[in-house]
Amino acid sequence: MLSMEATSNFTLPGFFANKSVFLTGATGYVGRALLEKILRGCPEVAKVFVLVRGEHGKSPEERINEILGTTLFQRVRDMELDLLKKVIPVSGDVTFDGLGISPEDSLALREEISVVIHSAANVNFGAGLKELLKANLEGTQNTLEWAKQLTNLKAFVYISTAFSNSDQLKIEEKVYPTRIDPRAAMKLYSVDLPEALVDAIIPQLLGDHKLEYTFTKNLAEGLIQESRFDLPVCIVRPAVVGPAYQEPFPGWIDNFKGFTGGFHAMSKGIVRVFYTNKSGTVDIVPIDLVVNLTIAAAMSRSINQSKEVQVFNCSTSDHPYVNVKDIAVEAIKQCPPNKIYWYPSVIMVRSRLLARILDFFLHYMLALIADGVLVLIGKRPKTSVTEIYDKMKKLEALTLKLVEVEYDISIENTKDLYKKLTPEDQDLFNFDICGVNQNSYIQRGVYGLRRYAAGEKDEHLPAARENMRRYYWYYMASWGVFFLIVTLLIRLFA
């Protein structure tokens, strides 16, 4: 690690001043937040080149301009420093050789780039192994190879995941050996193998890895390790990335993917049963802390002359456990969605069998009834309620592979790095995970899902709370009817 003396003459804004950054994955959740914080926190940065491919008939420039016009960048726009003009879209794709960048653009960037942040990844847990290998493994290989031509490169930061070594219970801040050679794994998607054969060999490849996604991230870390003698590489490993704790706005999040989607479904009364681990916790880290750690890791790597790969884990595994469900449900009562389908009451169970039984009665039976009612009234939807639950359960089954295991994730390097920042940087680029108030964070996250992801305005909160109270009495009445029926049945058959 870098010494205290080494950082005493550096600040993060000063380090990035007059330097240009190359960012992949800028259209993703973490990438967008990174782009915003680099501009706002390091306003003297020279340029930020973002690798973007055209998609859905939109050019790279159009896609980036749409992102820059969102609420996320409001604070940057308010600074009135023409900071958005420093964002330069570069047409390309990490899955292509040379990142798909034209020879002319690559030549122009050769002496320009000082920091590369590789955030691009396929984070879809349900994607096939070939698809994940192409994006996460070959994409990393292509980015590393492209970066080798950069003559002024100071740091290459790879954003991995804290679960890249999910075959380990104790996860240290080091690069672990891969089960197979990463380059051998890349051949799996280049060879046209029958799907049945691929399905048969996947368990052998994964071993104790919980997901194909985490397996591919582990292989990508192997490529980072191999590149340590050629490039100034380091790795940032966040756990589940959740809403913001403080910035750009408390609770900010703009999507319903992963666990946040589960929380949103819970807030609407759609999900009523969760299978959980012994402690009932999820290792969720605020996105602003992940972003700030990534920015600090770039400076740390530029100062450190060691050829060893610096690894920074970002996890709450050493925090005192809090009852996420109770805090979230109480927060939902204070900040409910405008539209709900039932009163949000969730049962957390630690038994798979009990979870399946409750799931059948409280999810599938009700979904079948709802579909039947919709058919009878002539409002059959394109996607049935039962199909929606099927999709949700498939995603839940994948994510639970990580949640049901309680990992011991070390964050000593991350703690040390934070301590070595100047007081000003600690304030402006906070990533002190131990300083996060979990109760407050969950409450902010619930608000953020409503305000930013769902786009529901605060002035509608009184009506939403009144609607919540109405559904509470429906909920209590339903339990009254249930107990009445049970009592009558007992008397009838006694």
Short mmCIF file of C-alpha atoms in Angstrom, two decimals:
data_model
loop_
_atom_site.label_atom_id
_atom_site.label_comp_id
_atom_site.label_asym_id
_atom_site.label_seq_id
_atom_site.Cartn_x
_atom_site.Cartn_y
_atom_site.Cartn_z
CA MET A 1 0.00 0.00 0.00
CA LEU A 2 1.00 3.62 -0.40
CA SER A 3 2.52 5.39 2.57
CA MET A 4 1.04 8.32 4.45
CA GLU A 5 3.91 10.48 3.23
CA ALA A 6 3.19 9.55 -0.37
CA THR A 7 -0.31 10.98 -0.22
CA SER A 8 0.42 14.07 1.86
CA ASN A 9 1.17 16.17 -1.22
CA PHE A 10 -1.77 14.88 -3.27
CA THR A 11 -5.47 15.64 -3.38
CA LEU A 12 -7.92 13.81 -5.60
CA PRO A 13 -9.01 16.93 -7.54
CA GLY A 14 -5.33 17.86 -7.88
CA PHE A 15 -4.40 14.41 -9.15
CA PHE A 16 -7.06 14.48 -11.88
CA ALA A 17 -6.37 18.12 -12.85
CA ASN A 18 -5.25 18.39 -16.48
CA LYS A 19 -5.45 14.61 -16.91
CA SER A 20 -7.82 12.78 -19.23
CA VAL A 21 -9.86 9.74 -18.20
CA PHE A 22 -11.06 6.88 -20.41
CA LEU A 23 -14.24 5.27 -19.05
CA THR A 24 -16.00 2.11 -20.24
CA GLY A 25 -19.52 1.24 -19.13
CA ALA A 26 -20.56 4.89 -18.88
CA THR A 27 -24.17 4.03 -19.73
CA GLY A 28 -24.42 1.61 -16.79
CA TYR A 29 -25.50 2.45 -13.25
CA VAL A 30 -22.00 2.64 -11.76
CA GLY A 31 -20.51 4.18 -14.91
CA ARG A 32 -23.03 7.03 -14.99
CA ALA A 33 -22.40 7.83 -11.33
CA LEU A 34 -18.64 7.73 -11.90
CA LEU A 35 -18.88 10.14 -14.80
CA GLU A 36 -20.96 12.56 -12.73
CA LYS A 37 -18.61 12.52 -9.73
CA ILE A 38 -15.45 12.92 -11.80
CA LEU A 39 -16.90 16.04 -13.41
CA ARG A 40 -18.32 17.49 -10.19
CA GLY A 41 -15.56 16.44 -7.79
CA CYS A 42 -12.60 17.02 -10.12
CA PRO A 43 -13.71 19.99 -12.23
CA GLU A 44 -10.20 20.60 -13.54
CA VAL A 45 -10.07 17.20 -15.23
CA ALA A 46 -8.99 17.73 -18.84
CA LYS A 47 -11.44 15.42 -20.62
CA VAL A 48 -13.45 12.28 -19.95
CA PHE A 49 -13.59 9.98 -22.96
CA VAL A 50 -16.47 7.51 -22.70
CA LEU A 51 -16.64 4.38 -24.81
CA VAL A 52 -20.19 4.01 -26.13
CA ARG A 53 -21.76 1.97 -28.89
CA GLY A 54 -24.74 3.02 -30.96
CA GLU A 55 -27.92 1.28 -29.86
CA HIS A 56 -31.61 1.21 -30.80
CA GLY A 57 -31.04 3.62 -33.66
CA LYS A 58 -29.23 6.15 -31.47
CA SER A 59 -25.66 7.27 -32.04
CA PRO A 60 -23.09 7.26 -29.20
CA GLU A 61 -23.41 11.05 -29.00
CA GLU A 62 -27.20 10.88 -28.67
CA ARG A 63 -27.00 8.25 -25.93
CA ILE A 64 -24.48 10.24 -23.90
CA ASN A 65 -26.40 13.50 -24.34
CA GLU A 66 -29.53 11.78 -23.00
CA ILE A 67 -27.61 10.67 -19.90
CA LEU A 68 -26.09 14.12 -19.37
CA GLY A 69 -29.58 15.60 -19.43
CA THR A 70 -30.90 13.45 -16.58
CA THR A 71 -31.47 14.40 -12.94
CA LEU A 72 -28.18 12.70 -12.04
CA PHE A 73 -26.19 15.54 -13.66
CA GLN A 74 -28.28 18.41 -12.26
CA ARG A 75 -25.58 19.43 -9.77
CA VAL A 76 -22.96 19.41 -12.54
CA ARG A 77 -25.16 21.63 -14.70
CA ASP A 78 -25.72 23.97 -11.75
CA MET A 79 -21.95 24.56 -11.48
CA GLU A 80 -22.11 26.47 -14.79
CA LEU A 81 -18.55 25.62 -15.74
CA ASP A 82 -19.30 23.99 -19.08
CA LEU A 83 -18.12 20.75 -17.52
CA LEU A 84 -20.37 18.64 -19.74
CA LYS A 85 -18.33 19.75 -22.75
CA LYS A 86 -15.42 17.77 -21.31
CA VAL A 87 -17.31 14.52 -21.96
CA ILE A 88 -16.21 13.09 -25.32
CA PRO A 89 -18.08 10.04 -26.67
CA VAL A 90 -15.87 7.48 -28.41
CA SER A 91 -17.69 5.05 -30.68
CA GLY A 92 -16.74 1.48 -29.82
CA ASP A 93 -17.52 -1.75 -27.99
CA VAL A 94 -15.41 -3.67 -25.45
CA THR A 95 -16.23 -6.98 -27.14
CA PHE A 96 -14.40 -5.92 -30.33
CA ASP A 97 -10.66 -6.08 -30.96
CA GLY A 98 -9.15 -2.69 -30.24
CA LEU A 99 -12.47 -1.87 -28.54
CA GLY A 100 -13.87 -1.19 -31.99
CA ILE A 101 -12.22 2.25 -31.93
CA SER A 102 -11.09 3.62 -35.26
CA PRO A 103 -7.31 3.74 -35.84
CA GLU A 104 -7.50 7.53 -36.06
CA ASP A 105 -9.24 7.83 -32.67
CA SER A 106 -6.86 5.36 -31.03
CA LEU A 107 -3.87 7.32 -32.30
CA ALA A 108 -5.34 10.57 -30.98
CA LEU A 109 -5.95 9.02 -27.55
CA ARG A 110 -2.56 7.35 -27.28
CA GLU A 111 -0.81 10.21 -25.48
CA GLU A 112 -3.97 11.78 -24.06
CA ILE A 113 -5.21 9.20 -21.55
CA SER A 114 -3.81 9.07 -18.01
CA VAL A 115 -6.46 6.98 -16.24
CA VAL A 116 -8.54 4.07 -17.53
CA ILE A 117 -11.57 2.94 -15.53
CA HIS A 118 -13.03 -0.29 -16.87
CA SER A 119 -16.61 -0.45 -15.60
CA ALA A 120 -18.30 -2.14 -18.57
CA ALA A 121 -19.80 -5.53 -17.72
CA ASN A 122 -22.79 -7.75 -18.29
CA VAL A 123 -24.35 -7.93 -14.81
CA ASN A 124 -27.40 -9.96 -15.86
CA PHE A 125 -27.40 -12.97 -13.54
CA GLY A 126 -29.70 -14.79 -15.93
CA ALA A 127 -27.47 -14.41 -19.00
CA GLY A 128 -25.83 -17.48 -20.52
CA LEU A 129 -22.20 -18.35 -19.88
CA LYS A 130 -21.11 -17.58 -23.45
CA GLU A 131 -22.69 -14.14 -23.31
CA LEU A 132 -21.08 -13.40 -19.94
CA LEU A 133 -17.67 -14.62 -21.06
CA LYS A 134 -17.79 -12.41 -24.13
CA ALA A 135 -18.68 -9.24 -22.22
CA ASN A 136 -16.86 -9.73 -18.94
CA LEU A 137 -13.80 -11.73 -19.93
CA GLU A 138 -13.06 -10.83 -23.54
CA GLY A 139 -14.20 -7.27 -22.85
CA THR A 140 -11.59 -7.00 -20.10
CA GLN A 141 -8.92 -8.61 -22.26
CA ASN A 142 -9.60 -6.19 -25.11
CA THR A 143 -9.51 -3.19 -22.76
CA LEU A 144 -6.20 -4.31 -21.25
CA GLU A 145 -4.63 -4.85 -24.67
CA TRP A 146 -5.86 -1.47 -25.90
CA ALA A 147 -4.49 0.26 -22.79
CA LYS A 148 -0.97 -1.08 -23.43
CA GLN A 149 -0.52 1.46 -26.23
CA LEU A 150 -1.17 4.42 -23.91
CA THR A 151 2.11 6.21 -23.30
CA ASN A 152 1.08 8.31 -20.27
CA LEU A 153 -1.08 5.82 -18.39
CA LYS A 154 -0.93 6.30 -14.60
CA ALA A 155 -3.67 3.91 -13.46
CA PHE A 156 -5.97 1.20 -14.81
CA VAL A 157 -8.88 0.55 -12.44
CA TYR A 158 -10.98 -2.57 -12.93
CA ILE A 159 -14.39 -2.63 -11.25
CA SER A 160 -15.07 -6.22 -10.26
CA THR A 161 -17.41 -7.56 -7.56
CA ALA A 162 -16.91 -8.59 -3.94
CA PHE A 163 -18.39 -11.94 -4.95
CA SER A 164 -15.85 -12.70 -7.69
CA ASN A 165 -14.46 -15.29 -5.29
CA SER A 166 -17.78 -16.67 -4.10
CA ASP A 167 -16.13 -20.08 -3.75
CA GLN A 168 -14.36 -18.63 -0.67
CA LEU A 169 -16.03 -17.83 2.66
CA LYS A 170 -13.22 -15.50 3.75
CA ILE A 171 -12.47 -13.03 0.97
CA GLU A 172 -9.21 -11.13 1.36
CA GLU A 173 -8.07 -8.12 -0.66
CA LYS A 174 -5.93 -10.14 -3.03
CA VAL A 175 -6.27 -11.82 -6.40
CA TYR A 176 -7.20 -15.48 -6.06
CA PRO A 177 -6.14 -18.18 -8.53
CA THR A 178 -8.65 -18.98 -11.27
CA ARG A 179 -10.03 -22.49 -11.68
CA ILE A 180 -9.14 -22.53 -15.37
CA ASP A 181 -6.96 -20.43 -17.63
CA PRO A 182 -8.94 -17.31 -18.65
CA ARG A 183 -7.86 -17.62 -22.29
CA ALA A 184 -8.99 -21.22 -22.42
CA ALA A 185 -12.36 -20.09 -21.07
CA MET A 186 -12.65 -17.49 -23.86
CA LYS A 187 -12.61 -20.29 -26.41
CA LEU A 188 -15.90 -21.59 -25.03
CA TYR A 189 -17.95 -18.93 -26.80
CA SER A 190 -15.82 -18.91 -29.96
CA VAL A 191 -16.49 -22.62 -30.53
CA ASP A 192 -19.99 -23.59 -31.64
CA LEU A 193 -20.79 -26.17 -28.97
CA PRO A 194 -24.24 -27.72 -28.58
CA GLU A 195 -26.24 -26.06 -25.80
CA ALA A 196 -26.73 -29.41 -24.06
CA LEU A 197 -22.95 -29.89 -23.89
CA VAL A 198 -22.42 -26.36 -22.56
CA ASP A 199 -25.06 -26.95 -19.88
CA ALA A 200 -23.34 -30.19 -18.91
CA ILE A 201 -19.87 -28.69 -18.46
CA ILE A 202 -20.91 -25.50 -16.66
CA PRO A 203 -21.11 -27.13 -13.19
CA GLN A 204 -17.63 -28.58 -13.72
CA LEU A 205 -16.28 -25.16 -14.66
CA LEU A 206 -17.94 -23.29 -11.82
CA GLY A 207 -16.97 -25.63 -9.01
CA ASP A 208 -18.05 -23.83 -5.81
CA HIS A 209 -18.67 -20.50 -7.58
CA LYS A 210 -22.27 -19.49 -6.97
CA LEU A 211 -23.05 -17.84 -10.30
CA GLU A 212 -21.76 -17.82 -13.85
CA TYR A 213 -21.54 -14.02 -13.56
CA THR A 214 -19.18 -14.12 -10.56
CA PHE A 215 -17.18 -16.88 -12.23
CA THR A 216 -16.50 -14.68 -15.26
CA LYS A 217 -15.49 -11.76 -13.03
CA ASN A 218 -13.03 -14.06 -11.26
CA LEU A 219 -11.52 -15.02 -14.62
CA ALA A 220 -11.27 -11.34 -15.56
CA GLU A 221 -9.36 -10.68 -12.34
CA GLY A 222 -6.95 -13.36 -13.51
CA LEU A 223 -6.28 -11.28 -16.63
CA ILE A 224 -5.71 -8.20 -14.47
CA GLN A 225 -3.18 -10.17 -12.43
CA GLU A 226 -1.33 -11.26 -15.58
CA SER A 227 -1.12 -7.63 -16.75
CA ARG A 228 0.47 -6.27 -13.57
CA PHE A 229 3.96 -6.12 -15.11
CA ASP A 230 2.73 -4.23 -18.18
CA LEU A 231 0.10 -1.90 -16.73
CA PRO A 232 -0.51 -0.02 -13.43
CA VAL A 233 -3.58 -2.10 -12.57
CA CYS A 234 -5.78 -2.24 -9.49
CA ILE A 235 -9.16 -3.76 -8.62
CA VAL A 236 -12.21 -2.34 -6.84
CA ARG A 237 -14.65 -4.96 -5.56
CA PRO A 238 -18.04 -3.64 -4.42
CA ALA A 239 -20.70 -5.89 -2.91
CA VAL A 240 -24.30 -5.33 -4.07
CA VAL A 241 -24.38 -1.71 -5.28
CA GLY A 242 -27.42 0.08 -3.92
CA PRO A 243 -28.83 3.62 -3.78
CA ALA A 244 -26.68 6.60 -2.84
CA TYR A 245 -26.04 7.44 0.79
CA GLN A 246 -25.34 11.15 0.28
CA GLU A 247 -24.61 12.14 -3.31
CA PRO A 248 -25.46 13.32 -5.82
CA PHE A 249 -28.72 13.14 -3.81
CA PRO A 250 -29.51 11.01 -0.74
CA GLY A 251 -31.15 7.80 -1.92
CA TRP A 252 -30.48 8.41 -5.62
CA ILE A 253 -31.04 5.37 -7.83
CA ASP A 254 -32.51 5.25 -11.31
CA ASN A 255 -33.30 1.58 -11.91
CA PHE A 256 -35.15 -1.41 -10.46
CA LYS A 257 -32.52 -4.04 -11.17
CA GLY A 258 -31.45 -6.73 -8.74
CA PHE A 259 -32.25 -6.32 -5.06
CA THR A 260 -33.65 -2.83 -5.51
CA GLY A 261 -36.29 -4.32 -7.77
CA GLY A 262 -37.18 -6.73 -4.97
CA PHE A 263 -37.53 -3.85 -2.51
CA HIS A 264 -39.75 -1.98 -4.98
CA ALA A 265 -41.96 -5.04 -5.46
CA MET A 266 -42.17 -5.36 -1.67
CA SER A 267 -43.20 -1.70 -1.34
CA LYS A 268 -46.08 -2.29 -3.75
CA GLY A 269 -47.28 -5.37 -1.88
CA ILE A 270 -46.39 -7.65 -4.79
CA VAL A 271 -43.74 -9.67 -2.94
CA ARG A 272 -44.77 -10.99 0.47
CA VAL A 273 -42.27 -13.79 1.15
CA PHE A 274 -38.46 -13.65 1.16
CA TYR A 275 -36.08 -16.52 1.76
CA THR A 276 -33.01 -15.21 3.56
CA ASN A 277 -29.81 -16.22 5.33
CA LYS A 278 -29.44 -16.71 9.09
CA SER A 279 -29.00 -13.03 9.86
CA GLY A 280 -31.56 -11.75 7.35
CA THR A 281 -29.07 -9.29 5.85
CA VAL A 282 -27.92 -8.26 2.38
CA ASP A 283 -24.45 -6.83 1.77
CA ILE A 284 -25.52 -3.60 0.04
CA VAL A 285 -23.07 -0.71 -0.37
CA PRO A 286 -24.03 2.84 -1.42
CA ILE A 287 -23.11 3.71 -4.98
CA ASP A 288 -21.52 7.03 -4.00
CA LEU A 289 -19.06 5.23 -1.72
CA VAL A 290 -18.18 2.81 -4.53
CA VAL A 291 -17.61 5.71 -6.94
CA ASN A 292 -15.46 7.66 -4.48
CA LEU A 293 -13.37 4.57 -3.70
CA THR A 294 -12.81 3.98 -7.42
CA ILE A 295 -11.59 7.56 -7.91
CA ALA A 296 -9.27 7.27 -4.90
CA ALA A 297 -7.99 3.89 -6.08
CA ALA A 298 -6.80 5.50 -9.33
CA MET A 299 -4.65 7.99 -7.43
CA SER A 300 -3.40 5.30 -5.06
CA ARG A 301 -2.29 3.11 -7.95
CA SER A 302 -0.51 5.96 -9.70
CA ILE A 303 1.57 6.63 -6.58
CA ASN A 304 2.30 3.02 -5.67
CA GLN A 305 5.25 1.68 -7.67
CA SER A 306 4.76 -1.96 -6.64
CA LYS A 307 3.99 -4.51 -9.34
CA GLU A 308 1.51 -6.24 -7.04
CA VAL A 309 -2.16 -5.72 -7.83
CA GLN A 310 -3.86 -3.43 -5.34
CA VAL A 311 -7.32 -4.73 -4.38
CA PHE A 312 -9.95 -2.68 -2.55
CA ASN A 313 -13.05 -4.48 -1.25
CA CYS A 314 -16.18 -2.45 -0.48
CA SER A 315 -18.47 -4.41 1.84
CA THR A 316 -20.59 -4.15 4.98
CA SER A 317 -19.78 -7.68 6.16
CA ASP A 318 -18.04 -6.44 9.33
CA HIS A 319 -20.95 -4.13 10.26
CA PRO A 320 -23.32 -4.89 13.13
CA TYR A 321 -26.36 -6.59 11.62
CA VAL A 322 -29.59 -4.61 11.36
CA ASN A 323 -33.09 -5.89 10.64
CA VAL A 324 -33.40 -4.74 7.03
CA LYS A 325 -36.97 -5.94 6.64
CA ASP A 326 -38.41 -4.08 9.64
CA ILE A 327 -36.60 -0.85 8.80
CA ALA A 328 -37.62 -1.04 5.13
CA VAL A 329 -41.29 -1.78 5.88
CA GLU A 330 -41.47 1.11 8.34
CA ALA A 331 -39.80 3.41 5.78
CA ILE A 332 -42.28 2.29 3.11
CA LYS A 333 -45.17 3.26 5.38
CA GLN A 334 -43.75 6.79 5.58
CA CYS A 335 -42.82 6.95 1.91
CA PRO A 336 -45.14 4.61 -0.02
CA PRO A 337 -45.48 4.40 -3.81
CA ASN A 338 -48.41 6.25 -5.35
CA LYS A 339 -49.92 2.95 -6.49
CA ILE A 340 -49.82 -0.27 -4.48
CA TYR A 341 -51.46 -3.64 -5.03
CA TRP A 342 -51.62 -4.73 -1.39
CA TYR A 343 -50.41 -3.64 2.02
CA PRO A 344 -46.62 -4.22 2.22
CA SER A 345 -46.16 -6.95 4.81
CA VAL A 346 -43.25 -9.32 4.31
CA ILE A 347 -42.47 -12.68 5.87
CA MET A 348 -38.75 -13.48 6.07
CA VAL A 349 -38.08 -17.22 6.36
CA ARG A 350 -34.87 -19.21 6.71
CA SER A 351 -36.35 -22.55 5.65
CA ARG A 352 -36.45 -23.34 1.93
CA LEU A 353 -39.40 -25.69 2.41
CA LEU A 354 -41.44 -23.14 4.33
CA ALA A 355 -40.52 -20.47 1.77
CA ARG A 356 -41.86 -22.65 -1.05
CA ILE A 357 -45.10 -23.39 0.80
CA LEU A 358 -45.74 -19.74 1.60
CA ASP A 359 -44.66 -18.76 -1.90
CA PHE A 360 -47.32 -21.02 -3.38
CA PHE A 361 -50.17 -19.69 -1.25
CA LEU A 362 -49.18 -16.02 -1.01
CA HIS A 363 -47.79 -15.55 -4.51
CA TYR A 364 -48.86 -18.12 -7.10
CA MET A 365 -52.38 -18.74 -5.81
CA LEU A 366 -53.06 -15.01 -5.67
CA ALA A 367 -51.47 -14.55 -9.10
CA LEU A 368 -53.73 -17.23 -10.58
CA ILE A 369 -56.77 -15.57 -9.01
CA ALA A 370 -55.68 -12.17 -10.35
CA ASP A 371 -55.22 -13.60 -13.85
CA GLY A 372 -58.65 -15.21 -13.67
CA VAL A 373 -60.31 -11.95 -12.63
CA LEU A 374 -58.56 -10.04 -15.44
CA VAL A 375 -59.79 -12.59 -17.99
CA LEU A 376 -63.36 -12.43 -16.66
CA ILE A 377 -63.50 -8.62 -16.90
CA GLY A 378 -61.93 -8.68 -20.38
CA LYS A 379 -58.61 -7.06 -19.44
CA ARG A 380 -56.17 -9.86 -20.18
CA PRO A 381 -52.66 -8.28 -20.13
CA LYS A 382 -49.89 -9.13 -22.59
CA THR A 383 -47.90 -10.60 -19.71
CA SER A 384 -49.92 -12.43 -17.07
CA VAL A 385 -49.38 -11.89 -13.35
CA THR A 386 -48.29 -15.54 -13.10
CA GLU A 387 -45.63 -14.99 -15.77
CA ILE A 388 -44.37 -11.92 -13.92
CA TYR A 389 -43.99 -13.98 -10.75
CA ASP A 390 -42.21 -16.72 -12.69
CA LYS A 391 -39.61 -14.21 -13.91
CA MET A 392 -39.22 -12.76 -10.43
CA LYS A 393 -38.70 -16.19 -8.88
CA LYS A 394 -36.05 -17.12 -11.44
CA LEU A 395 -34.10 -13.95 -10.64
CA GLU A 396 -34.61 -14.51 -6.91
CA ALA A 397 -33.28 -18.07 -7.18
CA LEU A 398 -30.07 -16.73 -8.74
CA THR A 399 -29.52 -13.85 -6.34
CA LEU A 400 -30.22 -16.06 -3.32
CA LYS A 401 -27.15 -18.10 -4.19
CA LEU A 402 -25.14 -15.12 -2.97
CA VAL A 403 -27.45 -13.94 -0.19
CA GLU A 404 -27.81 -17.28 1.59
CA VAL A 405 -24.05 -17.40 2.24
CA GLU A 406 -22.60 -15.07 4.87
CA TYR A 407 -19.19 -14.02 3.57
CA ASP A 408 -16.40 -12.54 5.66
CA ILE A 409 -15.05 -9.83 3.34
CA SER A 410 -11.94 -7.94 4.40
CA ILE A 411 -11.87 -4.17 3.79
CA GLU A 412 -8.54 -3.33 5.43
CA ASN A 413 -6.97 -1.87 2.27
CA THR A 414 -10.04 0.28 1.75
CA LYS A 415 -9.95 1.52 5.34
CA ASP A 416 -6.23 2.30 5.07
CA LEU A 417 -6.71 4.21 1.83
CA TYR A 418 -9.47 6.33 3.34
CA LYS A 419 -7.34 7.18 6.38
CA LYS A 420 -4.51 8.37 4.14
CA LEU A 421 -6.63 10.93 2.30
CA THR A 422 -6.53 14.57 3.31
CA PRO A 423 -9.42 15.72 5.54
CA GLU A 424 -10.79 17.69 2.58
CA ASP A 425 -10.77 14.61 0.35
CA GLN A 426 -12.35 12.49 3.08
CA ASP A 427 -15.21 14.96 3.13
CA LEU A 428 -15.57 15.36 -0.64
CA PHE A 429 -14.88 11.73 -1.57
CA ASN A 430 -16.27 9.80 1.36
CA PHE A 431 -16.04 6.00 1.20
CA ASP A 432 -15.97 5.29 4.93
CA ILE A 433 -18.28 2.28 4.87
CA CYS A 434 -18.03 1.97 8.66
CA GLY A 435 -19.51 5.46 9.01
CA VAL A 436 -22.73 4.59 7.19
CA ASN A 437 -25.80 4.65 9.43
CA GLN A 438 -27.65 1.58 8.15
CA ASN A 439 -31.07 2.69 9.44
CA SER A 440 -30.75 6.05 7.73
CA TYR A 441 -29.38 4.44 4.57
CA ILE A 442 -32.30 2.04 4.18
CA GLN A 443 -34.76 4.89 4.72
CA ARG A 444 -33.00 7.02 2.11
CA GLY A 445 -32.98 4.09 -0.30
CA VAL A 446 -36.73 3.58 0.01
CA TYR A 447 -37.25 7.29 -0.65
CA GLY A 448 -34.85 7.20 -3.61
CA LEU A 449 -36.68 4.32 -5.25
CA ARG A 450 -39.88 6.33 -5.11
CA ARG A 451 -38.45 9.73 -6.03
CA TYR A 452 -35.78 8.94 -8.61
CA ALA A 453 -36.38 5.44 -9.98
CA ALA A 454 -40.18 5.62 -10.09
CA GLY A 455 -40.21 9.38 -10.72
CA GLU A 456 -43.00 10.04 -8.19
CA LYS A 457 -43.19 13.59 -6.85
CA ASP A 458 -43.13 14.50 -3.16
CA GLU A 459 -46.38 16.48 -3.37
CA HIS A 460 -48.23 13.20 -3.98
CA LEU A 461 -46.97 11.68 -0.70
CA PRO A 462 -50.02 12.66 1.45
CA ALA A 463 -52.38 10.90 -0.98
CA ALA A 464 -50.05 7.88 -1.16
CA ARG A 465 -50.01 7.61 2.65
CA GLU A 466 -53.80 7.82 2.78
CA ASN A 467 -53.99 5.06 0.18
CA MET A 468 -51.58 3.00 2.30
CA ARG A 469 -53.82 3.40 5.37
CA ARG A 470 -56.82 2.23 3.34
CA TYR A 471 -54.98 -0.89 2.25
CA TYR A 472 -53.93 -1.51 5.86
CA TRP A 473 -57.58 -1.90 6.84
CA TYR A 474 -58.18 -4.18 3.83
CA TYR A 475 -55.22 -6.21 5.04
CA MET A 476 -56.52 -6.44 8.61
CA ALA A 477 -60.02 -7.32 7.38
CA SER A 478 -58.61 -10.14 5.24
CA TRP A 479 -56.89 -11.63 8.28
CA GLY A 480 -60.12 -11.31 10.24
CA VAL A 481 -62.00 -13.22 7.55
CA PHE A 482 -59.23 -15.83 7.45
CA PHE A 483 -59.37 -16.48 11.20
CA LEU A 484 -63.17 -16.55 11.10
CA ILE A 485 -63.10 -19.24 8.42
CA VAL A 486 -60.51 -21.25 10.33
CA THR A 487 -62.60 -21.02 13.51
CA LEU A 488 -65.74 -22.17 11.70
CA LEU A 489 -63.89 -25.09 10.11
CA ILE A 490 -62.51 -26.17 13.48
CA ARG A 491 -65.99 -26.10 15.01
CA LEU A 492 -67.46 -27.89 12.02
CA PHE A 493 -65.02 -30.80 12.10
CA ALA A 494 -64.33 -30.90 15.86
#
